Amino acid sequence: MKKKVIIFTGIAALVVFVFLIKSCKVKNVPVTFETMKVERENIARVVTATGTIEAVTSVDVGTQVSGIIDKVYVDFNDQVKQGELLAQIDRTSLLAQLEQSEATVDQAKAQLKYHQSTYDRTKALYEKELIAQADYDQALYNYENALATLKNAKSAYDKNMVNLNYSTIYSPINGVVLNRVVEEGQTVAASFNTPTLFTIVNDLTQIEVETSVDEADIGKVVQGQRVSFTVDAYPDLKFEGSVSEVRLQPVVTNNVVTYSVILNAPNPDKKLMPGMTATATIYVEERQNALVLPGKTVRFKPDEEFLQQKGLEFKNDPEKKFVWIKDGEGGINPIEIETGIDNGKTVEILSGVKEGDDVVSSMSSSATVNNRTSGPPSPGFF
């Protein structure tokens, strides 16, 4: 019995000894830290949007009279000046209506002259009490009615004169003929609405982009912010502009709310054409030559077991931000920092570290690697 107790005690001691040796080995396994340097570069927080390129000013030129297009003087892409002749509608029926109204005016003038003479004679006799009141009233009525008839005839004449002038289509602005929808001999009808004959855009050396910005991002966008955008026609070129207007009217599509943001951009080479789709980047906040660190260095937290091994006590404060820097003894120490712009990938550092400092981004050891094959990673390991 004594021999069995001695053997059992020896086995237990051996097991404890082996466990202690393994524990010491694990604790003494070297830890490797991956670090990244604090550098200077440009950093920005952006909002992306897509939209359509449009001319700053676009005018649809139509006609207020119906008729047959007699002559068209411009074509697509023609440069036109304000007041330049664009098209002529056949004037035959309009001239006939004008002549008819002119004849009506002459007739009304003759009637007025006759009734005025009658009225003057009747008035003189009435004042001498030589005619009845009814005769005088009739003469006065005829005279005033002739005045109204003449006025009505003149109004009809003026209207027909205006319609005759409308048969000649002039350009309202300086610009380029973007679209032409009529041909010579075509009949246009303006009975219910004004048909569009031409679309003229102003100088294309300045364009605008109407983009749609999601409601989650619209609060960051303000007038004057810098913008860069690309178009499919020139994938290697970036065009610069600025936010000129943030419209308040919401646009709801399939329960998704967006807002229209207008971007202005120069187009000196006229490479950008109306209708092109633009993918824009709006720089909500940006800084030039700022101290920056990758975001994972700011989010890094060391392994709890490592901190206990080194005898470090670290309490994470949610209102403060820290990074970890290697010391000369193979350990790491926390440094409180103040951050600025965070675009999700890179973080601006305002204070706490300086350019060239090595900041820990991750840590690893052979022990943790071996443990990963048989179970989940230890808490706090990144």
mmCIF file of N, CA, C and O in Angstrom, residues 1-71:
data_model
loop_
_atom_site.group_PDB
_atom_site.id
_atom_site.type_symbol
_atom_site.label_atom_id
_atom_site.label_comp_id
_atom_site.label_asym_id
_atom_site.label_seq_id
_atom_site.Cartn_x
_atom_site.Cartn_y
_atom_site.Cartn_z
ATOM 1 N N MET A 1 0.832 -1.200 0.000
ATOM 2 C CA MET A 1 0.000 0.000 0.000
ATOM 3 C C MET A 1 0.868 1.251 0.000
ATOM 4 O O MET A 1 0.600 2.219 -0.690
ATOM 5 N N LYS A 2 2.000 1.186 0.819
ATOM 6 C CA LYS A 2 2.898 2.340 0.873
ATOM 7 C C LYS A 2 3.546 2.576 -0.478
ATOM 8 O O LYS A 2 3.727 3.709 -0.908
ATOM 9 N N LYS A 3 3.892 1.466 -1.156
ATOM 10 C CA LYS A 3 4.515 1.604 -2.474
ATOM 11 C C LYS A 3 3.553 2.260 -3.466
ATOM 12 O O LYS A 3 3.931 3.112 -4.274
ATOM 13 N N LYS A 4 2.261 1.864 -3.403
ATOM 14 C CA LYS A 4 1.267 2.461 -4.315
ATOM 15 C C LYS A 4 1.110 3.947 -4.061
ATOM 16 O O LYS A 4 0.998 4.751 -4.981
ATOM 17 N N VAL A 5 1.089 4.337 -2.800
ATOM 18 C CA VAL A 5 0.947 5.758 -2.457
ATOM 19 C C VAL A 5 2.137 6.534 -2.961
ATOM 20 O O VAL A 5 2.022 7.639 -3.507
ATOM 21 N N ILE A 6 3.336 5.945 -2.793
ATOM 22 C CA ILE A 6 4.555 6.624 -3.242
ATOM 23 C C ILE A 6 4.535 6.791 -4.760
ATOM 24 O O ILE A 6 4.862 7.852 -5.305
ATOM 25 N N ILE A 7 4.119 5.731 -5.473
ATOM 26 C CA ILE A 7 4.077 5.793 -6.949
ATOM 27 C C ILE A 7 3.058 6.833 -7.413
ATOM 28 O O ILE A 7 3.323 7.645 -8.300
ATOM 29 N N PHE A 8 1.851 6.842 -6.791
ATOM 30 C CA PHE A 8 0.799 7.808 -7.163
ATOM 31 C C PHE A 8 1.248 9.236 -6.909
ATOM 32 O O PHE A 8 1.042 10.137 -7.715
ATOM 33 N N THR A 9 1.942 9.448 -5.769
ATOM 34 C CA THR A 9 2.436 10.786 -5.432
ATOM 35 C C THR A 9 3.480 11.236 -6.435
ATOM 36 O O THR A 9 3.518 12.396 -6.865
ATOM 37 N N GLY A 10 4.331 10.319 -6.844
ATOM 38 C CA GLY A 10 5.367 10.671 -7.827
ATOM 39 C C GLY A 10 4.781 11.047 -9.168
ATOM 40 O O GLY A 10 5.231 12.004 -9.822
ATOM 41 N N ILE A 11 3.751 10.302 -9.589
ATOM 42 C CA ILE A 11 3.105 10.608 -10.879
ATOM 43 C C ILE A 11 2.449 11.977 -10.823
ATOM 44 O O ILE A 11 2.552 12.795 -11.749
ATOM 45 N N ALA A 12 1.758 12.273 -9.717
ATOM 46 C CA ALA A 12 1.098 13.578 -9.567
ATOM 47 C C ALA A 12 2.112 14.704 -9.583
ATOM 48 O O ALA A 12 1.905 15.756 -10.201
ATOM 49 N N ALA A 13 3.229 14.509 -8.912
ATOM 50 C CA ALA A 13 4.268 15.545 -8.888
ATOM 51 C C ALA A 13 4.830 15.767 -10.285
ATOM 52 O O ALA A 13 5.122 16.907 -10.695
ATOM 53 N N LEU A 14 5.000 14.656 -11.020
ATOM 54 C CA LEU A 14 5.522 14.771 -12.394
ATOM 55 C C LEU A 14 4.570 15.542 -13.289
ATOM 56 O O LEU A 14 4.988 16.395 -14.088
ATOM 57 N N VAL A 15 3.263 15.266 -13.131
ATOM 58 C CA VAL A 15 2.252 15.981 -13.936
ATOM 59 C C VAL A 15 2.290 17.466 -13.633
ATOM 60 O O VAL A 15 2.259 18.321 -14.521
ATOM 61 N N VAL A 16 2.357 17.819 -12.331
ATOM 62 C CA VAL A 16 2.404 19.228 -11.945
ATOM 63 C C VAL A 16 3.664 19.893 -12.476
ATOM 64 O O VAL A 16 3.644 21.028 -12.966
ATOM 65 N N PHE A 17 4.767 19.164 -12.438
ATOM 66 C CA PHE A 17 6.042 19.710 -12.911
ATOM 67 C C PHE A 17 5.987 19.996 -14.411
ATOM 68 O O PHE A 17 6.421 21.061 -14.875
ATOM 69 N N VAL A 18 5.434 19.037 -15.163
ATOM 70 C CA VAL A 18 5.314 19.226 -16.625
ATOM 71 C C VAL A 18 4.401 20.403 -16.944
ATOM 72 O O VAL A 18 4.681 21.215 -17.825
ATOM 73 N N PHE A 19 3.288 20.532 -16.199
ATOM 74 C CA PHE A 19 2.349 21.637 -16.431
ATOM 75 C C PHE A 19 3.023 22.985 -16.176
ATOM 76 O O PHE A 19 2.850 23.947 -16.933
ATOM 77 N N LEU A 20 3.808 23.043 -15.076
ATOM 78 C CA LEU A 20 4.497 24.296 -14.757
ATOM 79 C C LEU A 20 5.520 24.652 -15.818
ATOM 80 O O LEU A 20 5.684 25.818 -16.191
ATOM 81 N N ILE A 21 6.209 23.629 -16.329
ATOM 82 C CA ILE A 21 7.206 23.890 -17.382
ATOM 83 C C ILE A 21 6.524 24.440 -18.633
ATOM 84 O O ILE A 21 6.969 25.420 -19.249
ATOM 85 N N LYS A 22 5.410 23.820 -19.016
ATOM 86 C CA LYS A 22 4.685 24.276 -20.216
ATOM 87 C C LYS A 22 4.150 25.687 -20.024
ATOM 88 O O LYS A 22 4.178 26.507 -20.935
ATOM 89 N N SER A 23 3.628 25.956 -18.816
ATOM 90 C CA SER A 23 3.103 27.293 -18.552
ATOM 91 C C SER A 23 4.190 28.332 -18.659
ATOM 92 O O SER A 23 3.996 29.409 -19.221
ATOM 93 N N CYS A 24 5.340 28.001 -18.118
ATOM 94 C CA CYS A 24 6.459 28.954 -18.200
ATOM 95 C C CYS A 24 6.890 29.171 -19.631
ATOM 96 O O CYS A 24 7.201 30.287 -20.054
ATOM 97 N N LYS A 25 6.881 28.097 -20.398
ATOM 98 C CA LYS A 25 7.264 28.233 -21.801
ATOM 99 C C LYS A 25 6.296 29.126 -22.551
ATOM 100 O O LYS A 25 6.693 29.955 -23.361
ATOM 101 N N VAL A 26 4.981 28.947 -22.278
ATOM 102 C CA VAL A 26 3.985 29.764 -22.970
ATOM 103 C C VAL A 26 4.150 31.223 -22.601
ATOM 104 O O VAL A 26 4.095 32.108 -23.444
ATOM 105 N N LYS A 27 4.399 31.435 -21.265
ATOM 106 C CA LYS A 27 4.527 32.817 -20.832
ATOM 107 C C LYS A 27 5.778 33.475 -21.375
ATOM 108 O O LYS A 27 5.837 34.679 -21.528
ATOM 109 N N ASN A 28 6.796 32.666 -21.633
ATOM 110 C CA ASN A 28 8.036 33.238 -22.114
ATOM 111 C C ASN A 28 8.125 33.274 -23.635
ATOM 112 O O ASN A 28 9.173 33.605 -24.177
ATOM 113 N N VAL A 29 7.044 32.863 -24.303
ATOM 114 C CA VAL A 29 7.054 32.916 -25.757
ATOM 115 C C VAL A 29 7.136 34.376 -26.202
ATOM 116 O O VAL A 29 6.346 35.213 -25.734
ATOM 117 N N PRO A 30 8.051 34.726 -27.082
ATOM 118 C CA PRO A 30 8.178 36.125 -27.513
ATOM 119 C C PRO A 30 6.965 36.587 -28.309
ATOM 120 O O PRO A 30 6.373 35.812 -29.059
ATOM 121 N N VAL A 31 6.610 37.851 -28.111
ATOM 122 C CA VAL A 31 5.483 38.468 -28.806
ATOM 123 C C VAL A 31 6.028 39.372 -29.912
ATOM 124 O O VAL A 31 6.982 40.126 -29.692
ATOM 125 N N THR A 32 5.422 39.293 -31.070
ATOM 126 C CA THR A 32 5.831 40.115 -32.211
ATOM 127 C C THR A 32 4.793 41.196 -32.448
ATOM 128 O O THR A 32 3.590 40.919 -32.475
ATOM 129 N N PHE A 33 5.273 42.425 -32.625
ATOM 130 C CA PHE A 33 4.385 43.557 -32.872
ATOM 131 C C PHE A 33 4.586 44.068 -34.301
ATOM 132 O O PHE A 33 5.728 44.198 -34.761
ATOM 133 N N GLU A 34 3.470 44.332 -34.955
ATOM 134 C CA GLU A 34 3.522 44.994 -36.267
ATOM 135 C C GLU A 34 3.256 46.485 -36.051
ATOM 136 O O GLU A 34 2.290 46.855 -35.381
ATOM 137 N N THR A 35 4.119 47.319 -36.578
ATOM 138 C CA THR A 35 3.999 48.764 -36.347
ATOM 139 C C THR A 35 3.865 49.514 -37.667
ATOM 140 O O THR A 35 4.242 49.013 -38.731
ATOM 141 N N MET A 36 3.340 50.706 -37.570
ATOM 142 C CA MET A 36 3.233 51.611 -38.714
ATOM 143 C C MET A 36 3.663 53.001 -38.276
ATOM 144 O O MET A 36 3.422 53.400 -37.134
ATOM 145 N N LYS A 37 4.274 53.732 -39.192
ATOM 146 C CA LYS A 37 4.817 55.047 -38.866
ATOM 147 C C LYS A 37 3.766 56.142 -39.034
ATOM 148 O O LYS A 37 2.892 56.049 -39.891
ATOM 149 N N VAL A 38 3.917 57.162 -38.185
ATOM 150 C CA VAL A 38 3.099 58.363 -38.340
ATOM 151 C C VAL A 38 3.656 59.155 -39.521
ATOM 152 O O VAL A 38 4.849 59.465 -39.573
ATOM 153 N N GLU A 39 2.810 59.457 -40.496
ATOM 154 C CA GLU A 39 3.254 60.130 -41.716
ATOM 155 C C GLU A 39 2.408 61.380 -41.963
ATOM 156 O O GLU A 39 1.373 61.592 -41.333
ATOM 157 N N ARG A 40 2.896 62.166 -42.913
ATOM 158 C CA ARG A 40 2.153 63.348 -43.341
ATOM 159 C C ARG A 40 1.596 63.111 -44.745
ATOM 160 O O ARG A 40 2.321 62.708 -45.648
ATOM 161 N N GLU A 41 0.298 63.378 -44.906
ATOM 162 C CA GLU A 41 -0.345 63.292 -46.213
ATOM 163 C C GLU A 41 -1.680 64.034 -46.170
ATOM 164 O O GLU A 41 -2.113 64.477 -45.104
ATOM 165 N N ASN A 42 -2.295 64.150 -47.319
ATOM 166 C CA ASN A 42 -3.604 64.805 -47.396
ATOM 167 C C ASN A 42 -4.693 63.832 -46.973
ATOM 168 O O ASN A 42 -4.648 62.647 -47.337
ATOM 169 N N ILE A 43 -5.646 64.324 -46.229
ATOM 170 C CA ILE A 43 -6.747 63.478 -45.773
ATOM 171 C C ILE A 43 -8.061 64.213 -45.978
ATOM 172 O O ILE A 43 -8.114 65.447 -45.861
ATOM 173 N N ALA A 44 -9.104 63.471 -46.304
ATOM 174 C CA ALA A 44 -10.405 64.094 -46.567
ATOM 175 C C ALA A 44 -11.527 63.131 -46.216
ATOM 176 O O ALA A 44 -11.368 61.908 -46.270
ATOM 177 N N ARG A 45 -12.646 63.718 -45.832
ATOM 178 C CA ARG A 45 -13.892 62.977 -45.658
ATOM 179 C C ARG A 45 -14.813 63.391 -46.786
ATOM 180 O O ARG A 45 -15.019 64.589 -47.017
ATOM 181 N N VAL A 46 -15.354 62.422 -47.515
ATOM 182 C CA VAL A 46 -16.054 62.741 -48.756
ATOM 183 C C VAL A 46 -17.446 62.132 -48.774
ATOM 184 O O VAL A 46 -17.768 61.226 -48.007
ATOM 185 N N VAL A 47 -18.263 62.673 -49.689
ATOM 186 C CA VAL A 47 -19.581 62.135 -50.013
ATOM 187 C C VAL A 47 -19.609 61.900 -51.515
ATOM 188 O O VAL A 47 -19.219 62.777 -52.289
ATOM 189 N N THR A 48 -20.027 60.736 -51.925
ATOM 190 C CA THR A 48 -20.081 60.416 -53.355
ATOM 191 C C THR A 48 -21.515 60.519 -53.860
ATOM 192 O O THR A 48 -22.468 60.250 -53.122
ATOM 193 N N ALA A 49 -21.639 60.923 -55.119
ATOM 194 C CA ALA A 49 -22.964 61.077 -55.731
ATOM 195 C C ALA A 49 -22.815 60.949 -57.240
ATOM 196 O O ALA A 49 -21.722 61.125 -57.794
ATOM 197 N N THR A 50 -23.899 60.636 -57.897
ATOM 198 C CA THR A 50 -23.922 60.567 -59.354
ATOM 199 C C THR A 50 -24.968 61.549 -59.874
ATOM 200 O O THR A 50 -25.938 61.869 -59.176
ATOM 201 N N GLY A 51 -24.748 62.023 -61.087
ATOM 202 C CA GLY A 51 -25.685 62.980 -61.669
ATOM 203 C C GLY A 51 -25.474 63.123 -63.159
ATOM 204 O O GLY A 51 -24.664 62.408 -63.764
ATOM 205 N N THR A 52 -26.193 64.066 -63.736
ATOM 206 C CA THR A 52 -26.172 64.292 -65.175
ATOM 207 C C THR A 52 -25.668 65.690 -65.464
ATOM 208 O O THR A 52 -26.074 66.656 -64.817
ATOM 209 N N ILE A 53 -24.791 65.779 -66.452
ATOM 210 C CA ILE A 53 -24.243 67.072 -66.858
ATOM 211 C C ILE A 53 -25.293 67.826 -67.666
ATOM 212 O O ILE A 53 -25.944 67.266 -68.547
ATOM 213 N N GLU A 54 -25.449 69.109 -67.327
ATOM 214 C CA GLU A 54 -26.406 69.962 -68.022
ATOM 215 C C GLU A 54 -25.774 71.323 -68.274
ATOM 216 O O GLU A 54 -24.796 71.702 -67.621
ATOM 217 N N ALA A 55 -26.355 72.042 -69.244
ATOM 218 C CA ALA A 55 -25.928 73.424 -69.475
ATOM 219 C C ALA A 55 -26.484 74.303 -68.363
ATOM 220 O O ALA A 55 -27.545 74.019 -67.790
ATOM 221 N N VAL A 56 -25.768 75.378 -68.047
ATOM 222 C CA VAL A 56 -26.224 76.282 -66.991
ATOM 223 C C VAL A 56 -27.559 76.909 -67.378
ATOM 224 O O VAL A 56 -28.471 77.023 -66.564
ATOM 225 N N THR A 57 -27.690 77.322 -68.634
ATOM 226 C CA THR A 57 -28.944 77.893 -69.134
ATOM 227 C C THR A 57 -29.369 77.144 -70.380
ATOM 228 O O THR A 57 -28.586 77.026 -71.336
ATOM 229 N N SER A 58 -30.590 76.643 -70.382
ATOM 230 C CA SER A 58 -31.141 75.923 -71.535
ATOM 231 C C SER A 58 -32.540 76.470 -71.820
ATOM 232 O O SER A 58 -33.367 76.570 -70.907
ATOM 233 N N VAL A 59 -32.792 76.845 -73.068
ATOM 234 C CA VAL A 59 -34.071 77.450 -73.445
ATOM 235 C C VAL A 59 -34.718 76.624 -74.547
ATOM 236 O O VAL A 59 -34.082 76.331 -75.577
ATOM 237 N N ASP A 60 -35.976 76.244 -74.334
ATOM 238 C CA ASP A 60 -36.769 75.583 -75.374
ATOM 239 C C ASP A 60 -37.494 76.661 -76.171
ATOM 240 O O ASP A 60 -38.345 77.378 -75.635
ATOM 241 N N VAL A 61 -37.156 76.790 -77.432
ATOM 242 C CA VAL A 61 -37.741 77.807 -78.298
ATOM 243 C C VAL A 61 -38.941 77.191 -79.016
ATOM 244 O O VAL A 61 -38.815 76.172 -79.708
ATOM 245 N N GLY A 62 -40.116 77.829 -78.863
ATOM 246 C CA GLY A 62 -41.326 77.311 -79.500
ATOM 247 C C GLY A 62 -42.020 78.366 -80.328
ATOM 248 O O GLY A 62 -41.438 79.399 -80.671
ATOM 249 N N THR A 63 -43.272 78.092 -80.662
ATOM 250 C CA THR A 63 -44.074 79.028 -81.439
ATOM 251 C C THR A 63 -45.452 79.146 -80.824
ATOM 252 O O THR A 63 -46.009 78.175 -80.312
ATOM 253 N N GLN A 64 -46.014 80.355 -80.867
ATOM 254 C CA GLN A 64 -47.350 80.586 -80.336
ATOM 255 C C GLN A 64 -48.417 80.580 -81.419
ATOM 256 O O GLN A 64 -49.591 80.772 -81.125
ATOM 257 N N VAL A 65 -48.016 80.383 -82.665
ATOM 258 C CA VAL A 65 -48.981 80.339 -83.762
ATOM 259 C C VAL A 65 -48.813 79.030 -84.514
ATOM 260 O O VAL A 65 -47.732 78.431 -84.535
ATOM 261 N N SER A 66 -49.885 78.588 -85.117
ATOM 262 C CA SER A 66 -49.869 77.363 -85.920
ATOM 263 C C SER A 66 -49.580 77.699 -87.374
ATOM 264 O O SER A 66 -49.843 78.810 -87.840
ATOM 265 N N GLY A 67 -49.031 76.712 -88.056
ATOM 266 C CA GLY A 67 -48.751 76.914 -89.475
ATOM 267 C C GLY A 67 -47.725 75.930 -89.995
ATOM 268 O O GLY A 67 -47.291 75.017 -89.291
ATOM 269 N N ILE A 68 -47.317 76.125 -91.231
ATOM 270 C CA ILE A 68 -46.331 75.274 -91.888
ATOM 271 C C ILE A 68 -44.958 75.941 -91.806
ATOM 272 O O ILE A 68 -44.833 77.140 -92.053
ATOM 273 N N ILE A 69 -43.956 75.155 -91.433
ATOM 274 C CA ILE A 69 -42.594 75.679 -91.368
ATOM 275 C C ILE A 69 -42.125 75.953 -92.802
ATOM 276 O O ILE A 69 -41.964 75.024 -93.605
ATOM 277 N N ASP A 70 -41.946 77.223 -93.100
ATOM 278 C CA ASP A 70 -41.552 77.623 -94.456
ATOM 279 C C ASP A 70 -40.050 77.519 -94.666
ATOM 280 O O ASP A 70 -39.592 77.109 -95.728
ATOM 281 N N LYS A 71 -39.274 77.881 -93.625
ATOM 282 C CA LYS A 71 -37.821 77.889 -93.783
ATOM 283 C C LYS A 71 -37.165 77.686 -92.429
ATOM 284 O O LYS A 71 -37.593 78.248 -91.419
#
